[in-house]
PDB file of C-alpha atoms in Angstrom:
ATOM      1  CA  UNK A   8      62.388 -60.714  79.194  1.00  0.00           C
ATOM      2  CA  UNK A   9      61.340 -57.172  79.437  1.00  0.00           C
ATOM      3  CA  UNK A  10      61.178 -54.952  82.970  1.00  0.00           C
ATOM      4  CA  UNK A  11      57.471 -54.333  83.545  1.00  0.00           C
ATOM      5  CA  UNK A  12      55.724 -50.968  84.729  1.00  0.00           C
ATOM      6  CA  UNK A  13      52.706 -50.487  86.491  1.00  0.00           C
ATOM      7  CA  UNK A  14      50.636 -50.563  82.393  1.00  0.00           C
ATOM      8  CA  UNK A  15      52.860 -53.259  81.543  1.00  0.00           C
ATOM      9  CA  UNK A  16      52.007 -55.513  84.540  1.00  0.00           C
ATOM     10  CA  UNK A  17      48.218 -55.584  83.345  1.00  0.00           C
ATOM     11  CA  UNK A  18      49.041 -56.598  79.378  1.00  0.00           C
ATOM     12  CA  UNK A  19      51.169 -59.204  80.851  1.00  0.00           C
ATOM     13  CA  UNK A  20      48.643 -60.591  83.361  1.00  0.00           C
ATOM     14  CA  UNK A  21      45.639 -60.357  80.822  1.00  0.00           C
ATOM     15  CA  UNK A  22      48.409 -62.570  78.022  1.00  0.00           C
ATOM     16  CA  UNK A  23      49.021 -65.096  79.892  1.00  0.00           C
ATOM     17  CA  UNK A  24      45.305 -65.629  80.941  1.00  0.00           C
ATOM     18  CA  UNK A  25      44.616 -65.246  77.074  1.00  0.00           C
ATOM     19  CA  UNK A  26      44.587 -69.150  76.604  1.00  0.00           C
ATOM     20  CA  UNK A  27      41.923 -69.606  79.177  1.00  0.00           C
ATOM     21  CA  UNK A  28      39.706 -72.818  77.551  1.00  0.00           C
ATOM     22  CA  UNK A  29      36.503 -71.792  78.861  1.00  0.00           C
ATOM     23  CA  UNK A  30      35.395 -68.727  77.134  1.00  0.00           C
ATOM     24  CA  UNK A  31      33.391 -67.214  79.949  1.00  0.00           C
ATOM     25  CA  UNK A  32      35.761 -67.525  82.420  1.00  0.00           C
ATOM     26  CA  UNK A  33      38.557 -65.665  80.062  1.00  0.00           C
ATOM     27  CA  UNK A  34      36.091 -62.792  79.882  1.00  0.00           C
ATOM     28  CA  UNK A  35      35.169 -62.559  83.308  1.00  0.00           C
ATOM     29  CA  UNK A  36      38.776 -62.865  84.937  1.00  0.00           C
ATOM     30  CA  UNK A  37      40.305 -60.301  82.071  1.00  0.00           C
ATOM     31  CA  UNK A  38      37.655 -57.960  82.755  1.00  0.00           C
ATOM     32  CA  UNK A  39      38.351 -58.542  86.624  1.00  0.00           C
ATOM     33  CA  UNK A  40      42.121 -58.498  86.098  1.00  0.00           C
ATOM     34  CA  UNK A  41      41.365 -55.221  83.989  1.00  0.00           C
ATOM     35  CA  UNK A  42      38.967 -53.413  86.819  1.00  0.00           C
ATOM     36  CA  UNK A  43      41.139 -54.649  89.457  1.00  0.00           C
ATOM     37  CA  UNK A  44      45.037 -53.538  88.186  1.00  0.00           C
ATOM     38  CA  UNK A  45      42.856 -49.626  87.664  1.00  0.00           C
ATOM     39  CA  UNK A  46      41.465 -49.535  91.312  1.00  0.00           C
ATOM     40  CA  UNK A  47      44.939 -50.195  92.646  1.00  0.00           C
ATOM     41  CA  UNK A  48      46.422 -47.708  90.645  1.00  0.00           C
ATOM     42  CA  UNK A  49      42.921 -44.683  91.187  1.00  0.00           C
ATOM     43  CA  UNK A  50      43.782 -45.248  94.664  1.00  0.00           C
ATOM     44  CA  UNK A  51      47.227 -45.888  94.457  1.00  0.00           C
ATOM     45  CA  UNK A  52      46.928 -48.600  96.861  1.00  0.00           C
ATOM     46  CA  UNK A  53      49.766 -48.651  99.775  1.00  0.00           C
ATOM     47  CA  UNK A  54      51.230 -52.010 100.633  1.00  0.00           C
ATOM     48  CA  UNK A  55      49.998 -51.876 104.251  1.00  0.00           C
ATOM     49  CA  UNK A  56      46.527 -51.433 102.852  1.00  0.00           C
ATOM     50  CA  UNK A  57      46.615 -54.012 100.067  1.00  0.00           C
ATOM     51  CA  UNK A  58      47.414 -56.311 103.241  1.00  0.00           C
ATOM     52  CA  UNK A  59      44.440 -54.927 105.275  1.00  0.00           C
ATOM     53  CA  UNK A  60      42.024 -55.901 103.009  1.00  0.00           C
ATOM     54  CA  UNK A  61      43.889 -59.498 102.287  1.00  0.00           C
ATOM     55  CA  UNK A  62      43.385 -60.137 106.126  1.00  0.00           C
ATOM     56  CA  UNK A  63      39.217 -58.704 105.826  1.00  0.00           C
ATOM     57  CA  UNK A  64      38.784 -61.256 102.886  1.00  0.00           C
ATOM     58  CA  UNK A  65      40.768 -63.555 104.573  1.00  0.00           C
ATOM     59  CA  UNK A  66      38.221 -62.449 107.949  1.00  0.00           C
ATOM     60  CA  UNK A  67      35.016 -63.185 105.917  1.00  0.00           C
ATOM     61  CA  UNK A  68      36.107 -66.663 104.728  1.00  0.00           C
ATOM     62  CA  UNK A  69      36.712 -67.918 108.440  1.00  0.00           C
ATOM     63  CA  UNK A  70      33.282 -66.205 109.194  1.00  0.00           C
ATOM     64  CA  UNK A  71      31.497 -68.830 106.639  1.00  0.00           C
ATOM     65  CA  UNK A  72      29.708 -71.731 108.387  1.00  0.00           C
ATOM     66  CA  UNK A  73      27.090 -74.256 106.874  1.00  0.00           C
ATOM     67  CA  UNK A  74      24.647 -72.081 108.416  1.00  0.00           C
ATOM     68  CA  UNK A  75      26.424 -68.291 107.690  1.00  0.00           C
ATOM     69  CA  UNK A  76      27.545 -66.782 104.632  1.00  0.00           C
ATOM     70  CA  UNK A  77      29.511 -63.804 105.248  1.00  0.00           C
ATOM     71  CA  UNK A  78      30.426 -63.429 101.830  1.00  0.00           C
ATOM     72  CA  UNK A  79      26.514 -63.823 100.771  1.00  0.00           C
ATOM     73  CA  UNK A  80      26.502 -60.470 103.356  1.00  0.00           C
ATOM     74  CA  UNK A  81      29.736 -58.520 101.994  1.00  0.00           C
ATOM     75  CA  UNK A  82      28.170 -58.515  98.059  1.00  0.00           C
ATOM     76  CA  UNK A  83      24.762 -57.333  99.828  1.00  0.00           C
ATOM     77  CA  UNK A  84      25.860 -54.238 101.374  1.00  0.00           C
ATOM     78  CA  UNK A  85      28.007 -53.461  98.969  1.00  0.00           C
ATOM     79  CA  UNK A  86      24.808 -53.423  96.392  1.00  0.00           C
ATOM     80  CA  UNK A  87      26.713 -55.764  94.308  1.00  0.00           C
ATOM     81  CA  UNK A  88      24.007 -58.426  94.866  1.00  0.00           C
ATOM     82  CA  UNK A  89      21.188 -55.836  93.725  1.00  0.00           C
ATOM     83  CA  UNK A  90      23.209 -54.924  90.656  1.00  0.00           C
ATOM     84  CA  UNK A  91      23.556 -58.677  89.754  1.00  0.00           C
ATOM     85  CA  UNK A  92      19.443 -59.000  90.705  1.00  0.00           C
ATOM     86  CA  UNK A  93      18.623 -56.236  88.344  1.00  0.00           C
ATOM     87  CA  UNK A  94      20.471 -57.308  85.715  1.00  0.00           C
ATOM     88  CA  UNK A  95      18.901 -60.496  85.916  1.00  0.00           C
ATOM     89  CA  UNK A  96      15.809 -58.726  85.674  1.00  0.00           C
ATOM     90  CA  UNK A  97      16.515 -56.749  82.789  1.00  0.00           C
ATOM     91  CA  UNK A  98      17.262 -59.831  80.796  1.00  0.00           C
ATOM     92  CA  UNK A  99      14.111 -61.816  81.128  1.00  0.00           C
ATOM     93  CA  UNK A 100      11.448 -60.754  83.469  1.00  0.00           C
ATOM     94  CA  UNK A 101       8.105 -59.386  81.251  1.00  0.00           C
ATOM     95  CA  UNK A 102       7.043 -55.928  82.082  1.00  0.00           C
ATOM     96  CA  UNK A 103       4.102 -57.370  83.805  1.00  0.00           C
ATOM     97  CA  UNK A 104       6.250 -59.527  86.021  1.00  0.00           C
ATOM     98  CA  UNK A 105       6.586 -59.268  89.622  1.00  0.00           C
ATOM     99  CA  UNK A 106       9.665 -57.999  90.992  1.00  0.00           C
ATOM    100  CA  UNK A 107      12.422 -59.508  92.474  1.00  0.00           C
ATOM    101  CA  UNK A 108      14.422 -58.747  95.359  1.00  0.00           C
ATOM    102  CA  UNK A 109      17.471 -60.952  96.977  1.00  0.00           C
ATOM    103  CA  UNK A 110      17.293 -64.347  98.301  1.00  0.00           C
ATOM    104  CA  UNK A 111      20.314 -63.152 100.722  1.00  0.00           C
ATOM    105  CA  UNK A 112      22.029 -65.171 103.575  1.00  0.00           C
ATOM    106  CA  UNK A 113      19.177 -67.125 105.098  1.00  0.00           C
ATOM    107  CA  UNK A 114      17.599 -69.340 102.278  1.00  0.00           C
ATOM    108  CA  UNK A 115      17.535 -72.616 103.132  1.00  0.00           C
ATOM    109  CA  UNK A 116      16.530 -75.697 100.909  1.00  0.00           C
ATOM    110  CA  UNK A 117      13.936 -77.962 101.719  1.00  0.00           C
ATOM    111  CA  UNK A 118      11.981 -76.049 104.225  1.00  0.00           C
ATOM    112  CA  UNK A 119       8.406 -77.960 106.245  1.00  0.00           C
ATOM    113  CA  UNK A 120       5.660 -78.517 103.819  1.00  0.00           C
ATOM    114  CA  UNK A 121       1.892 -77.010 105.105  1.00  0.00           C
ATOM    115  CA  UNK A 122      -1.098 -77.030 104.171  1.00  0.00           C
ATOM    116  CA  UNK A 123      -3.122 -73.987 102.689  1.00  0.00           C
ATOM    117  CA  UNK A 124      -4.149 -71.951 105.961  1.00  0.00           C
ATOM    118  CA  UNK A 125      -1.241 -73.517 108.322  1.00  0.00           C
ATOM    119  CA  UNK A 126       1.085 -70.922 110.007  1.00  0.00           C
ATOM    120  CA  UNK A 127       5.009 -70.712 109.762  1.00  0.00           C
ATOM    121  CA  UNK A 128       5.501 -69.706 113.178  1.00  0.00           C
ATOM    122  CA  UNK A 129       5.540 -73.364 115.008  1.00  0.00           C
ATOM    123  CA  UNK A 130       8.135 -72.710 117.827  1.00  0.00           C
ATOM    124  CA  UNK A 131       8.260 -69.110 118.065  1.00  0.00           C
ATOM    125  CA  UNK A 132       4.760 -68.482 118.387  1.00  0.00           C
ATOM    126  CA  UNK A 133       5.235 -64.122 119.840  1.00  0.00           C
ATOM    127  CA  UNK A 134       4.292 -61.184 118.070  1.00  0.00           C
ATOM    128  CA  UNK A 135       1.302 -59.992 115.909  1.00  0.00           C
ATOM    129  CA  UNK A 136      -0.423 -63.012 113.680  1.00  0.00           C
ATOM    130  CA  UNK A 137      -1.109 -62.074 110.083  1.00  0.00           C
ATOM    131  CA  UNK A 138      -2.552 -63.823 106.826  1.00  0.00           C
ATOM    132  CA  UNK A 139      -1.211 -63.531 103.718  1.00  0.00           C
ATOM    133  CA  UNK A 140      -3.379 -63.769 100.972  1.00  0.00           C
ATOM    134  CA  UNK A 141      -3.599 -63.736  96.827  1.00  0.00           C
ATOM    135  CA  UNK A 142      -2.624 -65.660  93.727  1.00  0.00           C
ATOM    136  CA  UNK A 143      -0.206 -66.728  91.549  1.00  0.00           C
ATOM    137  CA  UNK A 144      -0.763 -66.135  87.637  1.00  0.00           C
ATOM    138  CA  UNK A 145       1.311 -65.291  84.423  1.00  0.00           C
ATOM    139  CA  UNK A 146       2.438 -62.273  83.114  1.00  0.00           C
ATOM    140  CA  UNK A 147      -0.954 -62.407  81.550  1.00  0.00           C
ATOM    141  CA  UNK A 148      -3.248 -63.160  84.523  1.00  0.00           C
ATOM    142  CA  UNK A 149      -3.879 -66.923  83.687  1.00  0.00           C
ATOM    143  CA  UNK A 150      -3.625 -68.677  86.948  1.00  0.00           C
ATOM    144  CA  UNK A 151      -0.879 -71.521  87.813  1.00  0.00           C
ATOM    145  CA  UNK A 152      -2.568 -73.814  89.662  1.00  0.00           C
ATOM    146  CA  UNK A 153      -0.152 -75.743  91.608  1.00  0.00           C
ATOM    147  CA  UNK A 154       2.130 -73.490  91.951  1.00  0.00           C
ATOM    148  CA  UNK A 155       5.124 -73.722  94.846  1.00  0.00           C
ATOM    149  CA  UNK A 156       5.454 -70.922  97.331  1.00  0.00           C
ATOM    150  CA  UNK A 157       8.405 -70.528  99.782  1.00  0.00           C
ATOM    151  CA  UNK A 158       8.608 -68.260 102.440  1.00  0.00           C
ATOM    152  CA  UNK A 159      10.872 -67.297 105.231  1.00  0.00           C
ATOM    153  CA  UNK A 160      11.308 -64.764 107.570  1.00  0.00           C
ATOM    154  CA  UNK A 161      12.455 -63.280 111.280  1.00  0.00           C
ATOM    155  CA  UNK A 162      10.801 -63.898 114.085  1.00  0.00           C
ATOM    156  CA  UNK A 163       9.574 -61.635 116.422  1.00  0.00           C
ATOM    157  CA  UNK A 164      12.688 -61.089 117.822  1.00  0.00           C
ATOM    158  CA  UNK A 165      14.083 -60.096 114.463  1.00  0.00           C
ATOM    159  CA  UNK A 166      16.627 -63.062 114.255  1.00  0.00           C
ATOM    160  CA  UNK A 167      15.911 -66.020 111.729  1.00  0.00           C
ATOM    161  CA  UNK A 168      16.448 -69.890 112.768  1.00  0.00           C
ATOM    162  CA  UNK A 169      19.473 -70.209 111.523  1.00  0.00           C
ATOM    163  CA  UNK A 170      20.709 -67.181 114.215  1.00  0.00           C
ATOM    164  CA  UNK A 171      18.144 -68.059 117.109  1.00  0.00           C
ATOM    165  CA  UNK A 172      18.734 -71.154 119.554  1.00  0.00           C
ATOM    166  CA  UNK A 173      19.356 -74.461 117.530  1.00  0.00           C
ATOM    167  CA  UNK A 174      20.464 -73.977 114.102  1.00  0.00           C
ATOM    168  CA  UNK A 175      19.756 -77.301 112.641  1.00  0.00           C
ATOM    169  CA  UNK A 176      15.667 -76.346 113.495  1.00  0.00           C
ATOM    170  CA  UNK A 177      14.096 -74.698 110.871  1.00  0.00           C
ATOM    171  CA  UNK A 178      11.139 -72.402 112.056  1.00  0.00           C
ATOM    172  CA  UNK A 179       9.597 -69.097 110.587  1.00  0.00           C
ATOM    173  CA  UNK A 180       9.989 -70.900 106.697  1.00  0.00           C
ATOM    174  CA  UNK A 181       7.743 -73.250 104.922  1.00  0.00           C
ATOM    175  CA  UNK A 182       6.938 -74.154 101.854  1.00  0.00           C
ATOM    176  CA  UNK A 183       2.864 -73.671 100.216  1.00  0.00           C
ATOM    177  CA  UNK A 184       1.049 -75.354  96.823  1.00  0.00           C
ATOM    178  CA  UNK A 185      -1.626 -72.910  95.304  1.00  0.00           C
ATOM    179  CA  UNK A 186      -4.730 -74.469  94.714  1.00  0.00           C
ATOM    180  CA  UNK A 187      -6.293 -75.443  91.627  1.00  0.00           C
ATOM    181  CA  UNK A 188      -7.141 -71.555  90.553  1.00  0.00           C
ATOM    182  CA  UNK A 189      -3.014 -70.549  91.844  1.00  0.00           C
ATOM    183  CA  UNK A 190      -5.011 -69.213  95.137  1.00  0.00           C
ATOM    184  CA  UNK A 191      -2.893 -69.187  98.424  1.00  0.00           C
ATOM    185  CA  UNK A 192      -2.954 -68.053 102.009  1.00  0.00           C
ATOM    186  CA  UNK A 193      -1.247 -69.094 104.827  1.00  0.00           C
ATOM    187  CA  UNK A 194      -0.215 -67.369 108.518  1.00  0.00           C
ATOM    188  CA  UNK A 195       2.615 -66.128 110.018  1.00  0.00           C
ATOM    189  CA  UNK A 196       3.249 -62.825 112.245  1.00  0.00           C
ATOM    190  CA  UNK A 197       4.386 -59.395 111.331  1.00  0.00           C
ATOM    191  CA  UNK A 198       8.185 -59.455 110.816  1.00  0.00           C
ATOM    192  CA  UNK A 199      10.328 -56.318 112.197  1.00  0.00           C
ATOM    193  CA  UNK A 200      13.058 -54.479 111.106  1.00  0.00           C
ATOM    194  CA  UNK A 201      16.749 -56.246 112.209  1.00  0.00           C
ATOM    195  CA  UNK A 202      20.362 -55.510 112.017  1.00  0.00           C
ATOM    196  CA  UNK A 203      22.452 -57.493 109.493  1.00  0.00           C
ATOM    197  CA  UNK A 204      24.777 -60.104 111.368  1.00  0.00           C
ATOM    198  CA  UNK A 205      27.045 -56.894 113.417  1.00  0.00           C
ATOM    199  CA  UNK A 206      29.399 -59.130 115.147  1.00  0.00           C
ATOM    200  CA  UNK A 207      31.442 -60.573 112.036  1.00  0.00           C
ATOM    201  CA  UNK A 208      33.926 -58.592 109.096  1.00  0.00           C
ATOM    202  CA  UNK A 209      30.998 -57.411 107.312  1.00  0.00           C
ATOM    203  CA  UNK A 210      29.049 -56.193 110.187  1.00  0.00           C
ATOM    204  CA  UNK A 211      32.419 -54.225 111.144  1.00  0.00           C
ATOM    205  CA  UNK A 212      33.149 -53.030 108.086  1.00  0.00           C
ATOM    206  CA  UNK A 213      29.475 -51.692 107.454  1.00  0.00           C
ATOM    207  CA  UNK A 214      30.019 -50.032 111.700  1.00  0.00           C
ATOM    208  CA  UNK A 215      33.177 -47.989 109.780  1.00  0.00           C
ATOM    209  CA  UNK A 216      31.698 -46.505 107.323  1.00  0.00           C
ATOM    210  CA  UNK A 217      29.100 -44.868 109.615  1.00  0.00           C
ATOM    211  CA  UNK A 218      25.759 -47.271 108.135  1.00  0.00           C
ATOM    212  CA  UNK A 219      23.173 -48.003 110.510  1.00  0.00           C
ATOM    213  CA  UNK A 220      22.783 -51.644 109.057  1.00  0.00           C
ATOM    214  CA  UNK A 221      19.442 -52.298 109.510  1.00  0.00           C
ATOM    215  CA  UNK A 222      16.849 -53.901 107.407  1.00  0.00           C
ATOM    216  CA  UNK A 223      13.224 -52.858 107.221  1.00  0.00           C
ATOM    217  CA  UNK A 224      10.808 -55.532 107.846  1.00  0.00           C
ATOM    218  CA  UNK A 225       9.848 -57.893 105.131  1.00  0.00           C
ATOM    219  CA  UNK A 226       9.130 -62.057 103.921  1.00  0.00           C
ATOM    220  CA  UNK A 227      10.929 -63.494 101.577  1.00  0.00           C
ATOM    221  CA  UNK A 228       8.853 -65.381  98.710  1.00  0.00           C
ATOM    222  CA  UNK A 229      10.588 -67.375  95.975  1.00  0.00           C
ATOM    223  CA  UNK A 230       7.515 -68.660  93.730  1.00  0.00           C
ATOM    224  CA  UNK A 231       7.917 -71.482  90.974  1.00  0.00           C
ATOM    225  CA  UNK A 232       5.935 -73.238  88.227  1.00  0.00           C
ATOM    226  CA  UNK A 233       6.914 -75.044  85.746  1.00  0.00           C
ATOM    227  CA  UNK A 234       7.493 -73.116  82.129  1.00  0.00           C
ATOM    228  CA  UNK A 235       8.238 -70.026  84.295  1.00  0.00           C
ATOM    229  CA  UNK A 236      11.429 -68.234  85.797  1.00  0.00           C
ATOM    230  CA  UNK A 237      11.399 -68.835  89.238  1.00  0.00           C
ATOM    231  CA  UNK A 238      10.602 -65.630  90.818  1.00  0.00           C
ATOM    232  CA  UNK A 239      12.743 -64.560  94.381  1.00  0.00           C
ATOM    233  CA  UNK A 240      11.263 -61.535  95.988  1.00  0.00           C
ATOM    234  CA  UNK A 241      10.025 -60.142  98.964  1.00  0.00           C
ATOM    235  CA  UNK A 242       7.318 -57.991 100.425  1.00  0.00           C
ATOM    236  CA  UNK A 243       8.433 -54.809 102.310  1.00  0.00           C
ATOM    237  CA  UNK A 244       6.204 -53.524 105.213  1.00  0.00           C
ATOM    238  CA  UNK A 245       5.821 -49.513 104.490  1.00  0.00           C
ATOM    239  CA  UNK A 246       5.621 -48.742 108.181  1.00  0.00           C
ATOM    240  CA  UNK A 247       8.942 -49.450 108.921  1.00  0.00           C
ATOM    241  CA  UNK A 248      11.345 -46.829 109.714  1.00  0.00           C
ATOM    242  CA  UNK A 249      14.032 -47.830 107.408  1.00  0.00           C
ATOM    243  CA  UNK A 250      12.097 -48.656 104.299  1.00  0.00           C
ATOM    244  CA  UNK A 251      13.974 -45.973 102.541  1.00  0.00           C
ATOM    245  CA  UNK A 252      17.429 -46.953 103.454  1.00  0.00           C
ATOM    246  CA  UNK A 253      17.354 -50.639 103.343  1.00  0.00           C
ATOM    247  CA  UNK A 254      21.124 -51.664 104.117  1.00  0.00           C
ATOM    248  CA  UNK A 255      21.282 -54.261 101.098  1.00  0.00           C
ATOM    249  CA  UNK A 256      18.848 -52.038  98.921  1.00  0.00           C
ATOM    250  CA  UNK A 257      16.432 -54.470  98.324  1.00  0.00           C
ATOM    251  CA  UNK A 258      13.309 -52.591  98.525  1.00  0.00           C
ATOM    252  CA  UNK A 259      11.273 -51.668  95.536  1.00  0.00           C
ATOM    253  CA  UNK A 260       8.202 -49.665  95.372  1.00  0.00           C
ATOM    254  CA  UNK A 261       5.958 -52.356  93.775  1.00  0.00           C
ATOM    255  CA  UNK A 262       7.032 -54.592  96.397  1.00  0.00           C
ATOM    256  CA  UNK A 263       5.992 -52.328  99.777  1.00  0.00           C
ATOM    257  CA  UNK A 264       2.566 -53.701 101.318  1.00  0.00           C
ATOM    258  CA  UNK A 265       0.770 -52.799 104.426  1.00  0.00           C
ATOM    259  CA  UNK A 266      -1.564 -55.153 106.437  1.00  0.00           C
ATOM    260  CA  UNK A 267      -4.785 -54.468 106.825  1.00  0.00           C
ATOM    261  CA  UNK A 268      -8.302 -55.338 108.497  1.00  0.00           C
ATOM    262  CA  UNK A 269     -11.161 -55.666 106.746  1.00  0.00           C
ATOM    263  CA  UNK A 270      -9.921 -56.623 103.172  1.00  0.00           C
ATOM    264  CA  UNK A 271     -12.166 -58.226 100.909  1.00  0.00           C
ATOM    265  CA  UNK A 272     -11.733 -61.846 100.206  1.00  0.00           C
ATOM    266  CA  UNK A 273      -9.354 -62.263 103.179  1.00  0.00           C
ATOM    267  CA  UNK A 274      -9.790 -65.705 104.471  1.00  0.00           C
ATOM    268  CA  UNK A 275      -9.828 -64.599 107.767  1.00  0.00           C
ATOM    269  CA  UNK A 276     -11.820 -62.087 109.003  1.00  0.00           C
ATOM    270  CA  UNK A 277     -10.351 -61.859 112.449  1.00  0.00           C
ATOM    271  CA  UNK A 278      -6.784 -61.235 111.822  1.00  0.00           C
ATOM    272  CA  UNK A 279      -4.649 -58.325 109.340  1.00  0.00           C
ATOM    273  CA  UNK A 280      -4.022 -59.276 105.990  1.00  0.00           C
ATOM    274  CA  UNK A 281      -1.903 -58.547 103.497  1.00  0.00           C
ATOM    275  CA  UNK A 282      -2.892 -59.248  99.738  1.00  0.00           C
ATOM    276  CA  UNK A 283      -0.344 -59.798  97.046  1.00  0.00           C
ATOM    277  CA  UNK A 284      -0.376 -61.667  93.577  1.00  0.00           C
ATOM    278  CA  UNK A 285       2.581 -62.838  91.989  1.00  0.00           C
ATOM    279  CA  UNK A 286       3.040 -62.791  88.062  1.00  0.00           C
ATOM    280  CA  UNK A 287       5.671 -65.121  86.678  1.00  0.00           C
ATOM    281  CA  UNK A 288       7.550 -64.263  83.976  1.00  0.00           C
ATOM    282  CA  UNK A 289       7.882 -66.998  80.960  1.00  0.00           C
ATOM    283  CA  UNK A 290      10.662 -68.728  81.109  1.00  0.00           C
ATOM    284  CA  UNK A 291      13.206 -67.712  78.334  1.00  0.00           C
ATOM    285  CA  UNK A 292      15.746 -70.025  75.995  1.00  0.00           C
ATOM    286  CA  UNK A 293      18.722 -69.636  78.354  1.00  0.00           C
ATOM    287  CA  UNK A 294      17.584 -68.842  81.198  1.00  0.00           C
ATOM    288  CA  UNK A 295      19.882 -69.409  84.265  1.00  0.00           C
ATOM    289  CA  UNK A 296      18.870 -69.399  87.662  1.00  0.00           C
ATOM    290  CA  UNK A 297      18.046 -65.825  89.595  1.00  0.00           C
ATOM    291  CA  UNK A 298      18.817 -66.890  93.049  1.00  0.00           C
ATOM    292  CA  UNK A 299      21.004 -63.790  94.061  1.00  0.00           C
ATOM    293  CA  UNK A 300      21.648 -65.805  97.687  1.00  0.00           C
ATOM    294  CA  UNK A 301      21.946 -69.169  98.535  1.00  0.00           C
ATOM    295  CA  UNK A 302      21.686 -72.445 101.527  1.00  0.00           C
ATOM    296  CA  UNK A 303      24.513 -71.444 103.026  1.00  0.00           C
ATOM    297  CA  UNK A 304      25.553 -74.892 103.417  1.00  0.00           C
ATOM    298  CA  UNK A 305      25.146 -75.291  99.537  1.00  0.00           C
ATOM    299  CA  UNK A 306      28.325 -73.000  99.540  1.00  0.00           C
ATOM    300  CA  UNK A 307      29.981 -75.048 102.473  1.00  0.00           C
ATOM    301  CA  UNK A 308      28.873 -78.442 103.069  1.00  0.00           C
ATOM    302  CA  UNK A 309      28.566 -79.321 106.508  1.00  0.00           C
ATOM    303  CA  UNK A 310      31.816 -82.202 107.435  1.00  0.00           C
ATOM    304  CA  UNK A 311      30.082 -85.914 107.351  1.00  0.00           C
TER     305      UNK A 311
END
């Protein structure tokens, strides 16, 4: 048995994981193990600190419900999330492609089914009404008829259902089916900007280092059709005051949109529309999934 130093430790760690079965699980936990042992020793981490951050991760876990994911929230502002979403990106989306953006904390499965035309706002009816409007092709322009549109959002208030009254209600989401050409349009009303969830760890943590937290207004869109990679994105609202310093850094310049009157082929003429087509990229041999977020209570299953 030899005495081990503060190199030896790592070698030793990163040996013993060596037999690992699962291939890329031994390269993600040696390159962890790896990346991890250096930050301690760049920072030469103190004992009382190594502690403080046990008891924030330990914080952030207890913050998880089935309807909150604080650790969803941590990777966010950290940018982590965006990194993993862009890498995604850079494997498989066509240059023609829309881009995506993060699912984050709020997705939640199996949200109300309407009609073409129906609005998302059924119990929170406040704020401005708007239409969204356009079509969902290929990289190429063909249309996909049929294809399966999800959207969710804050309400007026700037809170989402799962953080306004009754959590088990879902309001402010639904799920659309292009028509036969890939056309959709349904209503909803302008989102605002909103803080990420201040009163937990992450909202503390993000209060420390001097970050205003907010969000700029947007809808989230994940868009599917079968023989594509599902596409999660969002459209940005370019008036909003923090568009350029969105708190998860989310925002992308193809992805800003302003509403307007007037626009042609809006399918209604008395209310602000915003028109946006989404191009699907094919999907690829290999392919894994690109939600960077999840149902929070995929993560933690409510108790039966």
């Amino acid at each position: 048995m030899a005495d081990l130093d503060s190199e030896s430790v790592t070698r030793e760690a990163l040996a013993q994981m060596a037999a690992t079965p699962d291939p890329r699980l031994r390269e993600i936990m040696a390159a962890a193990t790896r990346h991890l042992h250096a930050f301690a020793q760049e920072v030469n981490l103190k004992p009382d600190e190594w502690l403080a951050g046990i008891a924030f991760l330990t914080a952030v876990g207890q913050a998880c419900t089935p309807y909150r994911q604080e650790y969803i929230l941590l990777s966010d502002v950290l940018g982590l999330s965006r990194l993993v979403n862009l890498m995604h990106d850079a494997e498989g989306r066509e240059a023609a492609g829309t881009e995506t953006s993060l699912l984050g904390p709020f997705f939640r499965e199996q949200a109300p089914e309407f009609a073409l035309g129906e609005s998302i706002a059924v119990h929170d009816t406040g704020g401005t009404e708007i239409v969204i409007f356009g079509q969902v092709t290929d990289s190429e322009g063909r249309p996909l008829p049929g294809a399966e549109i999800d959207i969710w959002q804050t309400n007026a208030a700037g809170l989402y259902d799962l953080q306004a009254g009754d959590a088990t209600v879902m309001d402010m989401r639904g799920r659309f089916r292009a028509d036969a050409e890939g056309r959709f349009h349904m209503r909803t009303v302008k989102p605002i900007g909103y803080s990420i969830p201040m009163d937990g760890p992450v909202g503390k943590f993000v209060h420390q280092q001097n970050r205003h937290g907010m969000r700029p207004a947007h809808i989230h869109i994940l868009v599917a059709a079968p023989g594509h990679r599902e596409l999660v994105t969002a459209l940005y609202f370019g008036d909003d005051p923090n568009i350029d310093s969105d708190t998860v850094f989310g925002v992308s310049r193809s992805l800003v949109v302003r509403e307007a009157m007037g626009l042609p082929g809006a399918p209604r003429a008395d209310l602000p529309a915003v028109q946006y087509d989404f191009r699907l990229s094919r999907l690829g041999a290999g392919d894994g999934g690109g939600r960077v977020g999840s149902d929070p209570s995929r993560l933690m299953p409510a108790a039966e």
